[in-house]
Structure formats: C-alpha cells, structure tokens
mmCIF file of C-alpha atoms in Angstrom:
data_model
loop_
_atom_site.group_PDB
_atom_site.id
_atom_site.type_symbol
_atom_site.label_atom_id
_atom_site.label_comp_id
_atom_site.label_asym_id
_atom_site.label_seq_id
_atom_site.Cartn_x
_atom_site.Cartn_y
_atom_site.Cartn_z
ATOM 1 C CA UNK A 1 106.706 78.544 130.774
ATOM 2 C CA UNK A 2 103.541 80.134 129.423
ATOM 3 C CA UNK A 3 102.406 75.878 128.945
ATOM 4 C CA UNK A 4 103.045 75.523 132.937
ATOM 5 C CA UNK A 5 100.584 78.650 134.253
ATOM 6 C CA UNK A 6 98.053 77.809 131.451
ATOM 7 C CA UNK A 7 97.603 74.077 132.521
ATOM 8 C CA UNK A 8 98.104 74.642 136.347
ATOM 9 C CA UNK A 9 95.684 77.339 135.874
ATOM 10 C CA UNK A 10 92.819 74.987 134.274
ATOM 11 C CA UNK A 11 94.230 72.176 136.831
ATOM 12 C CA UNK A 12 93.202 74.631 139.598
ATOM 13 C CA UNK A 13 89.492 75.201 137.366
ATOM 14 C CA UNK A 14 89.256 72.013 137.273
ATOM 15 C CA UNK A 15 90.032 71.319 140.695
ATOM 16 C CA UNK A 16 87.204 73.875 141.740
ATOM 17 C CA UNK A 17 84.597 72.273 139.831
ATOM 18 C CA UNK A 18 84.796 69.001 141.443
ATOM 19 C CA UNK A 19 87.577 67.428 139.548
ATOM 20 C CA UNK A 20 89.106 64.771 141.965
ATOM 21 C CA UNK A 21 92.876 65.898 140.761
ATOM 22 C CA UNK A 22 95.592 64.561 143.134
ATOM 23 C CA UNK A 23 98.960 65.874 141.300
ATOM 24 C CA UNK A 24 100.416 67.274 138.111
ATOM 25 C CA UNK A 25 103.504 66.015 136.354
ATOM 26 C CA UNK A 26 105.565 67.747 133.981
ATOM 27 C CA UNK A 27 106.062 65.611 130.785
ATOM 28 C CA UNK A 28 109.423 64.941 130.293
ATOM 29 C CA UNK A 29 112.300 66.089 133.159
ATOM 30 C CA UNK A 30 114.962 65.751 130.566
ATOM 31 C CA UNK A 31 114.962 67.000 126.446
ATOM 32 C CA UNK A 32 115.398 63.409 125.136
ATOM 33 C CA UNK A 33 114.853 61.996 121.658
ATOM 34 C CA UNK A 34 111.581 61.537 120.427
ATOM 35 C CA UNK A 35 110.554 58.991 118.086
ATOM 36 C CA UNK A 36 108.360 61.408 115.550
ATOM 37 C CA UNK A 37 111.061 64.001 115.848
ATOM 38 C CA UNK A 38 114.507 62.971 116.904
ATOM 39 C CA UNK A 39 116.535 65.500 118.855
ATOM 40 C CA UNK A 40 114.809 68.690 117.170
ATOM 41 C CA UNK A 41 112.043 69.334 119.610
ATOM 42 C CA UNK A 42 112.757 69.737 123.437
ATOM 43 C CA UNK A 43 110.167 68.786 125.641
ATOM 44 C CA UNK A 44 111.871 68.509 129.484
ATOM 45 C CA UNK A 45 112.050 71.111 131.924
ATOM 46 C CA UNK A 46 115.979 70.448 131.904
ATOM 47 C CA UNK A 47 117.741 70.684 128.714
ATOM 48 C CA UNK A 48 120.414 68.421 127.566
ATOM 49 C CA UNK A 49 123.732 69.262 125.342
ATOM 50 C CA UNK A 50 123.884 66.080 123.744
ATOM 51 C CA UNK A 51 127.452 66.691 122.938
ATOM 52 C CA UNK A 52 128.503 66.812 126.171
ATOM 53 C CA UNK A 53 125.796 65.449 128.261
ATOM 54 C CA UNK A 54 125.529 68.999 130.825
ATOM 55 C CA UNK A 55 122.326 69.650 132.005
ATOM 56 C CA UNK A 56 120.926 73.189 132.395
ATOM 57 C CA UNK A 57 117.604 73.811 134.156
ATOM 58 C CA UNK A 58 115.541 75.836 132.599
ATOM 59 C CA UNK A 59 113.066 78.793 133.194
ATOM 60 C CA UNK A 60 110.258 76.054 133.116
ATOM 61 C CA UNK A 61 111.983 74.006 135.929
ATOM 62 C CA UNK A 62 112.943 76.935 138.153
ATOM 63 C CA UNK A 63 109.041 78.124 137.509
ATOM 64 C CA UNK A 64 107.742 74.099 138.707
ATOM 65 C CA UNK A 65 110.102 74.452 141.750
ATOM 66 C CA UNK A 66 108.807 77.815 142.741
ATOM 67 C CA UNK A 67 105.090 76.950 142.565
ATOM 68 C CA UNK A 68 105.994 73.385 143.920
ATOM 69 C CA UNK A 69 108.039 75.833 147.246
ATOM 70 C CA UNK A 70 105.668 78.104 147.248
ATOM 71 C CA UNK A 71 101.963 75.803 147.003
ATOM 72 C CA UNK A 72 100.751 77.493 144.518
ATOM 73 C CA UNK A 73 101.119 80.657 142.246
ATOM 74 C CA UNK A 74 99.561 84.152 141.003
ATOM 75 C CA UNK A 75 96.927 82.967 138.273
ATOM 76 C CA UNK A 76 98.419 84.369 134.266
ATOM 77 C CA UNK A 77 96.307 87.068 132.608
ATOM 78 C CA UNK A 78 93.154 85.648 130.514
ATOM 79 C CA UNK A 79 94.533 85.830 127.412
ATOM 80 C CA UNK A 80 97.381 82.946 128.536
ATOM 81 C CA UNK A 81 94.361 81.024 130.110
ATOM 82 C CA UNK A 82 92.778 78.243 129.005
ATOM 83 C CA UNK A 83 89.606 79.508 127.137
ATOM 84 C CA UNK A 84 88.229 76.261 126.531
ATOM 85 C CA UNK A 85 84.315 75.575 127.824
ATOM 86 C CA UNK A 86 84.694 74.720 131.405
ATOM 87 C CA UNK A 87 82.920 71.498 132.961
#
C-alpha cells in the first residue's frame, strides 16, 4: 500500500513538472510465479492460494479502486514520499 501513495505521489510531481504522463499501471494484478523467485514473493494487487486457486483482493487493490473511484487521493506524509531530486 505504502508502494501505491509513494509512486502516485511522485506520478502526480512528475505530472506537475511537465511530465507528459497519461496512466499508471499496477505491476502485476495477480501474485504469480516469478522466474528469480518462484512463488515466495507476491507482487499483484490480488493474491492467489495456489492450492486452491481463490483469489482475495487485497488492501493494495481496494486502495487502486478507491483512488481510481475517487480521481485522485490525499497526498502520504513526507516521510512515505519519494525524496528523490525532483526534475
């Protein structure tokens, strides 16, 4: 969750300092196996019990939705901000 607002946020910096951005995707919709490490590490905004295949959204994918429902969201405090040198 905390990856979402820090990258939207520095999308939306971005954004205001001329940066011709026309969407953001989330990496991976679905946990899925990954070549450099198998099943361990869970990328998708939905996560997958292999054993049985169920799919459970998770606090990432109900946080896309809302910002996708609500065009937009309330900016994270600094310290979960990107503090990287802006353009």
């Amino acid at each position: 969750l905390r990856f979402f607002r820090a990258h939207l946020s520095a999308v939306h910096a971005a954004r205001h300092h001329g940066a011709n951005v026309r969407g953001y995707f989330a990496w991976s919709l679905l946990d899925n196996f990954e070549w450099a490490f198998g099943y361990t590490k869970r990328f998708g905004i939905v996560r997958v019990d292999y054993a049985t295949q169920q799919r459970t959204i998770k606090s990432s994918g109900r946080f896309f939705a809302k910002v996708i429902a609500d065009r937009g969201f309330e900016a994270p405090p600094a310290e979960e901000q990107f503090a990287g040198e802006t353009f």
